[in-house]
PDB file of C-alpha atoms and ligand atoms in Angstrom:
ATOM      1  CA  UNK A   1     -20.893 -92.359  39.784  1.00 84.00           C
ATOM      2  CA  UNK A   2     -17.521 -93.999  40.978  1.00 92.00           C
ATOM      3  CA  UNK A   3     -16.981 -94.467  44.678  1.00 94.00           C
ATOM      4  CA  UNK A   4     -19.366 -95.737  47.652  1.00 95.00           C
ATOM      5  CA  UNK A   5     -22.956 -93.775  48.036  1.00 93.00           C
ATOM      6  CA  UNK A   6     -23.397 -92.347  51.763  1.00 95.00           C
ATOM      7  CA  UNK A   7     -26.484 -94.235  53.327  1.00 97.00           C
ATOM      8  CA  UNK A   8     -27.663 -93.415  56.710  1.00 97.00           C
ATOM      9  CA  UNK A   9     -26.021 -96.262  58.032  1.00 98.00           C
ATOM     10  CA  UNK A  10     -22.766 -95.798  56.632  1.00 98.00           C
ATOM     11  CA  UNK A  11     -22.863 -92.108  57.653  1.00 98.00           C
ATOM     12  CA  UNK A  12     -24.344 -93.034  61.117  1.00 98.00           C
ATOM     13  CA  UNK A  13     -21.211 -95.416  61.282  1.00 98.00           C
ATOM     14  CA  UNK A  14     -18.886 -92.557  60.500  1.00 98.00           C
ATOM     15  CA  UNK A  15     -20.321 -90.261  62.816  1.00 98.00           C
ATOM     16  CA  UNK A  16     -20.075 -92.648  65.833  1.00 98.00           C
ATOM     17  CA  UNK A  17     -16.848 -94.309  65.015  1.00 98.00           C
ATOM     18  CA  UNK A  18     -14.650 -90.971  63.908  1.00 98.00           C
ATOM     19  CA  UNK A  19     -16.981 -88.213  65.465  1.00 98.00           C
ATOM     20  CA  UNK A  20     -19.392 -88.464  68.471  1.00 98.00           C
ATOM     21  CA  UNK A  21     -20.622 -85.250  70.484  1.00 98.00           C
ATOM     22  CA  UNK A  22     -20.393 -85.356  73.744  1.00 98.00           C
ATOM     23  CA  UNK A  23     -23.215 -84.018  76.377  1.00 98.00           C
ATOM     24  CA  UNK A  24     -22.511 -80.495  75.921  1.00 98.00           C
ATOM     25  CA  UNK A  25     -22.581 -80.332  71.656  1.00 98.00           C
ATOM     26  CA  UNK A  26     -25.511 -82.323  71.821  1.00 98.00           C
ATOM     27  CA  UNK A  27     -27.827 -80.006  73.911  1.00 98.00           C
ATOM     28  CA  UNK A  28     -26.704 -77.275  72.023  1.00 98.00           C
ATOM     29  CA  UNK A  29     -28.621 -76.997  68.971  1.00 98.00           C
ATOM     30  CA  UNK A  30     -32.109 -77.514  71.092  1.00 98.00           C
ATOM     31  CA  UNK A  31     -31.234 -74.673  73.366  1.00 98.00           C
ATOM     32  CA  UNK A  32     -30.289 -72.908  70.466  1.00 98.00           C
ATOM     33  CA  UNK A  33     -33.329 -73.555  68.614  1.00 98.00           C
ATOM     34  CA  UNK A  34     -35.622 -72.004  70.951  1.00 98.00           C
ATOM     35  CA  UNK A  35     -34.213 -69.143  71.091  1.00 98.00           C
ATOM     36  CA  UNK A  36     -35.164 -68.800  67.572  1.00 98.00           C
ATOM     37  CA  UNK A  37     -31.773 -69.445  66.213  1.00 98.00           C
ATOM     38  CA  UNK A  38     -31.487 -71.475  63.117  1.00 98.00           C
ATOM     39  CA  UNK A  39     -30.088 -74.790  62.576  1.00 98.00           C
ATOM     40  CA  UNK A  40     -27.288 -74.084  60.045  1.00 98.00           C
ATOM     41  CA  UNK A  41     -24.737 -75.451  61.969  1.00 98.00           C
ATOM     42  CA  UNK A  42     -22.309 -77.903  60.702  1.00 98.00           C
ATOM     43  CA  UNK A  43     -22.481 -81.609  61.153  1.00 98.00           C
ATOM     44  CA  UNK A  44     -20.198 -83.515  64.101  1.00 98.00           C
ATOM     45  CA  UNK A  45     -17.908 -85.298  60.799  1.00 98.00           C
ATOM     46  CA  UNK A  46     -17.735 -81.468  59.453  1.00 99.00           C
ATOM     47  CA  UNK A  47     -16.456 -80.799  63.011  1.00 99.00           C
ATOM     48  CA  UNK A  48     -14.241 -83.959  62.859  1.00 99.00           C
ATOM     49  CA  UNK A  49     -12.846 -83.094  59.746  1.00 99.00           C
ATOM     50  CA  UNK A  50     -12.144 -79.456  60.926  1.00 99.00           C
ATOM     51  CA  UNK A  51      -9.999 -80.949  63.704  1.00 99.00           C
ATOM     52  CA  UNK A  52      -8.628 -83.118  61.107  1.00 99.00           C
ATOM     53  CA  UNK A  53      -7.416 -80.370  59.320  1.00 98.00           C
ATOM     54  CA  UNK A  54      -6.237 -78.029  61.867  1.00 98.00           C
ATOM     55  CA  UNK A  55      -4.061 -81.171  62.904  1.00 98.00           C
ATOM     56  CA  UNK A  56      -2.706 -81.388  59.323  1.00 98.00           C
ATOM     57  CA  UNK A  57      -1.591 -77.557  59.459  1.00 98.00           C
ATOM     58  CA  UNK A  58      -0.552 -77.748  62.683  1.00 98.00           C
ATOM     59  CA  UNK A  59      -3.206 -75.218  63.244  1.00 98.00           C
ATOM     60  CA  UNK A  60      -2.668 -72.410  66.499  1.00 98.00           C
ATOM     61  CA  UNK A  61      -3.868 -69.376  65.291  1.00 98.00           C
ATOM     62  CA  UNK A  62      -7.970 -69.819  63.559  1.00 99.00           C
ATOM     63  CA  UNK A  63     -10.366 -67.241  62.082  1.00 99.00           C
ATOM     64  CA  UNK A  64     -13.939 -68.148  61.408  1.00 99.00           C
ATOM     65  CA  UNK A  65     -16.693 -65.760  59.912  1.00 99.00           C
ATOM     66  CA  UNK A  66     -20.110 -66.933  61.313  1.00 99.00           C
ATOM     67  CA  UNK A  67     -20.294 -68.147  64.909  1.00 99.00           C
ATOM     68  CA  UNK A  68     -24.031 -68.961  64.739  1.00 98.00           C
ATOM     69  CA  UNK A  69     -23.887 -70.545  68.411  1.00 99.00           C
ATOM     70  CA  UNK A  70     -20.963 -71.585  68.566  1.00 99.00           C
ATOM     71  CA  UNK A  71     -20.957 -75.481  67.812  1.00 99.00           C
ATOM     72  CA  UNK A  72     -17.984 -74.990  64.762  1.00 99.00           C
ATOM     73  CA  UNK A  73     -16.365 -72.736  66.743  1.00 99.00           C
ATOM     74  CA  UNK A  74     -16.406 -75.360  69.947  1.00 99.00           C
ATOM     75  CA  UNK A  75     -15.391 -78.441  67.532  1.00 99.00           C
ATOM     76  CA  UNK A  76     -12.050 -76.251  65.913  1.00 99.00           C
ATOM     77  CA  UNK A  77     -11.105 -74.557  69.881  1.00 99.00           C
ATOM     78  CA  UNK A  78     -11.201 -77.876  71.018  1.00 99.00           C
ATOM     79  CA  UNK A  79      -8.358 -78.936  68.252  1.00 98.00           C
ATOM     80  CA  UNK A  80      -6.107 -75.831  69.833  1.00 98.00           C
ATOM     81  CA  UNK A  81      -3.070 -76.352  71.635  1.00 98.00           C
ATOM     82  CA  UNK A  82      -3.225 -74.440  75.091  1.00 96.00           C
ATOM     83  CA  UNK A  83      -1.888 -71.433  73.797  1.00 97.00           C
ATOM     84  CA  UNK A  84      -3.577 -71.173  70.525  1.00 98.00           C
ATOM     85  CA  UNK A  85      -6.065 -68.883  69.540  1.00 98.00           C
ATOM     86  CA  UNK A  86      -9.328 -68.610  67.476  1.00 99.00           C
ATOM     87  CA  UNK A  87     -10.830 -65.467  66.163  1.00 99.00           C
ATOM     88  CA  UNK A  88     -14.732 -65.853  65.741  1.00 99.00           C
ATOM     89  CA  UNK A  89     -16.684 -62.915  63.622  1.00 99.00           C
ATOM     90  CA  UNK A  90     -20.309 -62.942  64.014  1.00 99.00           C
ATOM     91  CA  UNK A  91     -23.031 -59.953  63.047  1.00 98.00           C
ATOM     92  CA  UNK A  92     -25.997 -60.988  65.236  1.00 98.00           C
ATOM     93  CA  UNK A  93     -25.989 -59.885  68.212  1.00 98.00           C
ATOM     94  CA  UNK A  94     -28.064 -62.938  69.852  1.00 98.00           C
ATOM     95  CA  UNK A  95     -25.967 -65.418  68.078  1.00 98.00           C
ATOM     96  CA  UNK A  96     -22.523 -63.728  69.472  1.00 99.00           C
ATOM     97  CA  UNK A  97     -23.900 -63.748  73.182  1.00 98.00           C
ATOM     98  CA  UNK A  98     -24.994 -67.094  72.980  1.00 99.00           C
ATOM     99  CA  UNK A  99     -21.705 -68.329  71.143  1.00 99.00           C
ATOM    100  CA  UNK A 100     -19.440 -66.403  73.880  1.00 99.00           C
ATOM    101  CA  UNK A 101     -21.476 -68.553  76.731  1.00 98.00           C
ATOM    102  CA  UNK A 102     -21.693 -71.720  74.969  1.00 99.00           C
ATOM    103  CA  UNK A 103     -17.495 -71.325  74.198  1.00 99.00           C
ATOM    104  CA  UNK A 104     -17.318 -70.482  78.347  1.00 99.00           C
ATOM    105  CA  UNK A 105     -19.463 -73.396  79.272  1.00 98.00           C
ATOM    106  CA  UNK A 106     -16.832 -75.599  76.921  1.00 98.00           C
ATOM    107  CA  UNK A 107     -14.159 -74.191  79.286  1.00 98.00           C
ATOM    108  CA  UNK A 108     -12.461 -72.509  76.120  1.00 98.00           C
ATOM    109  CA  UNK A 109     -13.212 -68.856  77.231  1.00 98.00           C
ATOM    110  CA  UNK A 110      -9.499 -68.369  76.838  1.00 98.00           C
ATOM    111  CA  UNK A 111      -8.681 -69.601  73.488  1.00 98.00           C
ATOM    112  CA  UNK A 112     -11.608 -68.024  71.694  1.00 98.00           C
ATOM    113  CA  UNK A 113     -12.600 -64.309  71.060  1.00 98.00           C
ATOM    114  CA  UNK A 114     -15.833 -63.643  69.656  1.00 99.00           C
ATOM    115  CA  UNK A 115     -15.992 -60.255  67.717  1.00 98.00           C
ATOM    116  CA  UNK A 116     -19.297 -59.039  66.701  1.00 98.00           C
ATOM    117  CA  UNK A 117     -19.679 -57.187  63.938  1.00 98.00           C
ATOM    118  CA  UNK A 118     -19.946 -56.844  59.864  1.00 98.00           C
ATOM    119  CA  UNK A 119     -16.925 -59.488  58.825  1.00 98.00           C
ATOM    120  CA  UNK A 120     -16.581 -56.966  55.738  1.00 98.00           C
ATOM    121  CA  UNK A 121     -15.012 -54.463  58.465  1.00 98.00           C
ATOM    122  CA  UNK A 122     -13.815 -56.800  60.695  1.00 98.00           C
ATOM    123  CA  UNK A 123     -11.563 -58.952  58.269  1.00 98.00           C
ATOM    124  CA  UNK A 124      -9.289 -55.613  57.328  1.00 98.00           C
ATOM    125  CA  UNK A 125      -8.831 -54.883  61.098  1.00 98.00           C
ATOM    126  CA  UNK A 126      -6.900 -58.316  61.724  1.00 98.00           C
ATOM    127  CA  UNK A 127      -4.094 -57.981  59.831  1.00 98.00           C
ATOM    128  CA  UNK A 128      -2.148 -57.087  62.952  1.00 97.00           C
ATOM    129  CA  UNK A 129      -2.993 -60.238  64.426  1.00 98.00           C
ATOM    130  CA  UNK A 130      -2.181 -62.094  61.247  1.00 98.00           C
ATOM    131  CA  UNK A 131      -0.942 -64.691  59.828  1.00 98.00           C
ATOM    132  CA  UNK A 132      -3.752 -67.381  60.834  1.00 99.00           C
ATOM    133  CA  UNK A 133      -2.971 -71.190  60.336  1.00 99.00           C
ATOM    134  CA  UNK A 134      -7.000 -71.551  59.145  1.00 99.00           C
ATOM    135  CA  UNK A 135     -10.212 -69.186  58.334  1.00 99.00           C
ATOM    136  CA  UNK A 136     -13.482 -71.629  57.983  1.00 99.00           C
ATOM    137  CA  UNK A 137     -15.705 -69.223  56.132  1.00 99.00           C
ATOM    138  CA  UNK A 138     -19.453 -69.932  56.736  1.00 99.00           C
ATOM    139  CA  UNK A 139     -21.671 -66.853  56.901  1.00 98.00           C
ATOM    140  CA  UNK A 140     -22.900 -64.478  54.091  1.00 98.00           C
ATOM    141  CA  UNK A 141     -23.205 -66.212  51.202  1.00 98.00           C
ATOM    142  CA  UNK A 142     -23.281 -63.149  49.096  1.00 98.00           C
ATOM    143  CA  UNK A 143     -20.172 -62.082  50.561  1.00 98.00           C
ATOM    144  CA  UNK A 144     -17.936 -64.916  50.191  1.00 98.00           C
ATOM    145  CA  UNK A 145     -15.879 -63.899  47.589  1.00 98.00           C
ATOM    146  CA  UNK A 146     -15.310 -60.836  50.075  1.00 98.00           C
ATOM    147  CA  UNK A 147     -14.514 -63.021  52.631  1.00 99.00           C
ATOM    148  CA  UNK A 148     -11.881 -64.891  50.494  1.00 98.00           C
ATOM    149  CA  UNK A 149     -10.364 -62.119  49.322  1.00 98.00           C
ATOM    150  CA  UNK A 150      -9.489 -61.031  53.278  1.00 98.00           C
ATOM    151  CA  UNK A 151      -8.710 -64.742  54.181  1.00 98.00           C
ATOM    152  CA  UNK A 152      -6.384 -64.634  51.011  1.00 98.00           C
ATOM    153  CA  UNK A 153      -3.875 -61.670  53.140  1.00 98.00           C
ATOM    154  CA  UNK A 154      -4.674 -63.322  56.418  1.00 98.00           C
ATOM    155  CA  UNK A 155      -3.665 -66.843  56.303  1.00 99.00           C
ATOM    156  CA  UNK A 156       0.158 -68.234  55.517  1.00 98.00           C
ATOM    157  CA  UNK A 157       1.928 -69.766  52.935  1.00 98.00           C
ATOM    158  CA  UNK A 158       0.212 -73.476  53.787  1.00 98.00           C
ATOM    159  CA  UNK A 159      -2.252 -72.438  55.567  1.00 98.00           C
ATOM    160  CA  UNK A 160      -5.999 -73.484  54.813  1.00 99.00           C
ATOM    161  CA  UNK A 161      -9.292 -71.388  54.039  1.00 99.00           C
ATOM    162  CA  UNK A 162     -12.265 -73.638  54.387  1.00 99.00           C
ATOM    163  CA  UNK A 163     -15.761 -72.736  52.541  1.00 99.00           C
ATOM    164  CA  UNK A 164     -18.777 -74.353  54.095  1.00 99.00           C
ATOM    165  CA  UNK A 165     -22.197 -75.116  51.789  1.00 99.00           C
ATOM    166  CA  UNK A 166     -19.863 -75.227  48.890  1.00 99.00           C
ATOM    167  CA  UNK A 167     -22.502 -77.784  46.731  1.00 98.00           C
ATOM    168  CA  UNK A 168     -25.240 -75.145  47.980  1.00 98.00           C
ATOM    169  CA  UNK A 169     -27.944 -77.953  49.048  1.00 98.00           C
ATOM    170  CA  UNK A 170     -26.608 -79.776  45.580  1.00 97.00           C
ATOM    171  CA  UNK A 171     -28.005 -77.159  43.494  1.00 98.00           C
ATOM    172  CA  UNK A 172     -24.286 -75.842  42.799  1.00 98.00           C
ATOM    173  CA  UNK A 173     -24.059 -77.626  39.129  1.00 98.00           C
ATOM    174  CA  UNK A 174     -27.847 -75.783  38.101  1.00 97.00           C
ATOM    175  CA  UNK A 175     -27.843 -74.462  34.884  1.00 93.00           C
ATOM    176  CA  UNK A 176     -32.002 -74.237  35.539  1.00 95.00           C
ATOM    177  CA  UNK A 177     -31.703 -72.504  39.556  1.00 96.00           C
ATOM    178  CA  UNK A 178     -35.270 -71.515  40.843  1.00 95.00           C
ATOM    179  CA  UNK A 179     -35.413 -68.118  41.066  1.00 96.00           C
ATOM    180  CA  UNK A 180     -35.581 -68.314  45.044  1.00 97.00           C
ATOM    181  CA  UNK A 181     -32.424 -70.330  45.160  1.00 97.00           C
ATOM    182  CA  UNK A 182     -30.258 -67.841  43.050  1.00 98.00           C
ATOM    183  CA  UNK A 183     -29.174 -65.699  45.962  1.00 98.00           C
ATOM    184  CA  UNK A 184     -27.928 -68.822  47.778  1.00 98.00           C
ATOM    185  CA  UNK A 185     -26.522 -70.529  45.087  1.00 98.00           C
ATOM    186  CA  UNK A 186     -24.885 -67.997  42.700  1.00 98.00           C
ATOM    187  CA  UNK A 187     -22.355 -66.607  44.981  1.00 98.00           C
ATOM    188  CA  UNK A 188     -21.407 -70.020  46.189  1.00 98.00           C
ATOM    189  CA  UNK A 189     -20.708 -71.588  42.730  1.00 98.00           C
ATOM    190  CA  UNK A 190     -19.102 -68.039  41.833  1.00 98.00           C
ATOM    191  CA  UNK A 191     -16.703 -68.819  45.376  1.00 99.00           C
ATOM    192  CA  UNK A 192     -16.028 -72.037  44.545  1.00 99.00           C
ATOM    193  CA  UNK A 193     -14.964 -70.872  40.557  1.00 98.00           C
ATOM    194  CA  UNK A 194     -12.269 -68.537  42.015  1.00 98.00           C
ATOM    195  CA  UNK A 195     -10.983 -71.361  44.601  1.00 99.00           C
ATOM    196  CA  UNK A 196     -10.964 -73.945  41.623  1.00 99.00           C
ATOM    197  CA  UNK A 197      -8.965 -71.328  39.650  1.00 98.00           C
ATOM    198  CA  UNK A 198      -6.922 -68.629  41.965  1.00 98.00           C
ATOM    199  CA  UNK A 199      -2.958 -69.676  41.450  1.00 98.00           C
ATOM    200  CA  UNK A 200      -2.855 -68.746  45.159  1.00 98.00           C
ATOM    201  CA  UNK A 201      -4.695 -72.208  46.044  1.00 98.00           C
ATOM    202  CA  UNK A 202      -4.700 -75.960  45.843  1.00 98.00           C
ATOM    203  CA  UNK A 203      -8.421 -76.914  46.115  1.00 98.00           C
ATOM    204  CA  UNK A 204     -11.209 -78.902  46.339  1.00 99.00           C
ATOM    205  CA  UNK A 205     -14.947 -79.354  46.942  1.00 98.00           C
ATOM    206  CA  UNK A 206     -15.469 -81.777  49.113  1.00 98.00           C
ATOM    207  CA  UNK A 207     -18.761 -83.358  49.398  1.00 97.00           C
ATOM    208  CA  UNK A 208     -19.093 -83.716  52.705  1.00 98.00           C
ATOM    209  CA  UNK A 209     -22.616 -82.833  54.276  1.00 98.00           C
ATOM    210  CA  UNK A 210     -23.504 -79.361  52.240  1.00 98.00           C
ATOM    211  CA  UNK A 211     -20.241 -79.382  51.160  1.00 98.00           C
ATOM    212  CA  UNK A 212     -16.740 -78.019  52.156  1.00 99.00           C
ATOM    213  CA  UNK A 213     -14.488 -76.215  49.946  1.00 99.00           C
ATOM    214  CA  UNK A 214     -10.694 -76.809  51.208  1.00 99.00           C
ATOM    215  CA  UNK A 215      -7.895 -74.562  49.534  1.00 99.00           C
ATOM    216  CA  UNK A 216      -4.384 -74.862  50.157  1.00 98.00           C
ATOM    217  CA  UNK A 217      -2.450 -71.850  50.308  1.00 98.00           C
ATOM    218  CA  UNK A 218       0.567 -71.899  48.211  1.00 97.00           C
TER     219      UNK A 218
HETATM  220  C1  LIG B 301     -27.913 -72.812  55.064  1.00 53.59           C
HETATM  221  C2  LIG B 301     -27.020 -73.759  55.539  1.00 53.59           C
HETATM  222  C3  LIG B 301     -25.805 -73.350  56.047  1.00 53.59           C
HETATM  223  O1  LIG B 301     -24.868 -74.237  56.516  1.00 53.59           O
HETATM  224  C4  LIG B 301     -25.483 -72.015  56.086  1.00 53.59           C
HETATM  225  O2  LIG B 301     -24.268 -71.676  56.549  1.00 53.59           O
HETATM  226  C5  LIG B 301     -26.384 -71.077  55.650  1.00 53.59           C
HETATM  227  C6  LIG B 301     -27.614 -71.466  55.131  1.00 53.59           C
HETATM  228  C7  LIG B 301     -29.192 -73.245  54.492  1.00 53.59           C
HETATM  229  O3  LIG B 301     -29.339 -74.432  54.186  1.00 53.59           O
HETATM  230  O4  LIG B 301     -30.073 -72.387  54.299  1.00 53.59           O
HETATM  231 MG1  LIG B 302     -22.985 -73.350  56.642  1.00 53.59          MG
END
């Protein structure tokens, strides 16, 4: 393989040099955790490179489907200017309660809206509030290419749509999937297909943590 493996020290390195939490990102996860919420969250370079791209777009207006508790939504608010705006959908009712106080406690309360509810219904209701700068898309996996398709009317010419878990815990590439892996891998290799291919995008996987898939709008 060309390039430069990630050990744990370089990726330690990265994390502290380009992307340390600070107090309140690092409690989170625990507190989430026992309230029996997973941890599926992305990593602090995911969040970095979120920032990163939001800068790059000159990002004000964000959608994300799948708050979880909030720790991707906290990373990208934080990249906002002080009138921007980011739209967060989540289904779980737990996980949207605890990502509206976890935004609050972050003092961003007035840049973010969490909406609960299906994304699938959610996504076609926006359009009024369109065109977003950004949609980070890390929920369903089944429904991604749904997702897409809704991100593909929301966001402008130039804007990005961001796929998380895009090399599917590496098993992306398997010809040979385990039968329990198929519902979690399929639809991700079928997502990233359609953003390797759709003449509306510039994109590519990028292997950072599980993945992200980053399409250009053109
Ligand atoms: C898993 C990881 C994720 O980041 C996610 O969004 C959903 C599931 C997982 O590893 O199961
Ligand atoms: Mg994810």
């Amino acid at each position: 393989m060309k390039g430069t493996p990630i050990t744990e020290e370089l990726h330690a390195y990265i994390v502290e040099t380009f992307a340390p939490e600070d107090d309140l990102l690092k409690r989170l996860p625990a507190e989430a955790e026992a309230k029996g919420i997973p941890q599926i969250h992305i990593s602090p370079e995911q969040g970095k490179f979120l920032q990163v791209l939001m800068g790059a777009a000159g990002a004000k207006k964000v959608l994300e489907v799948g708050s979880l508790f909030g720790y991707s939504t906290i990373w990208m608010a934080r990249a906002l200017p002080p009138d921007g705006k980011l739209i967060t959908i989540e289904l779980d009712p737990l996980h949207a309660q605890t990502t509206r106080e976890n935004v609050a406690r972050a003092g961003l309360a007035d840049r973010v809206e969490v909406r609960e509810g299906d994304a699938r219904a959610i996504l076609p209701q926006l359009a009024g509030e369109a065109p977003f700068d950004l949609a980070f898309i890390d929920a369903e996996k089944a429904e991604y290419l749904d997702y897409m398709d809704a991100a593909l009317r929301l966001v402008r010419k130039g804007g990005l749509i961001i796929g998380d878990n895009a090399s599917a815990r590496g098993l992306v590439w398997r010809t040979d999937l385990p039968e329990e892996e198929r519902g979690f891998a399929l639809p991700i290799r079928a997502f990233n297909q359609r953003m390797a291919s759709d003449s509306r995008l510039l994109s590519l996987l990028v292997p950072i943590a599980d993945g992200m898939c980053v399409g250009v709008v053109r």
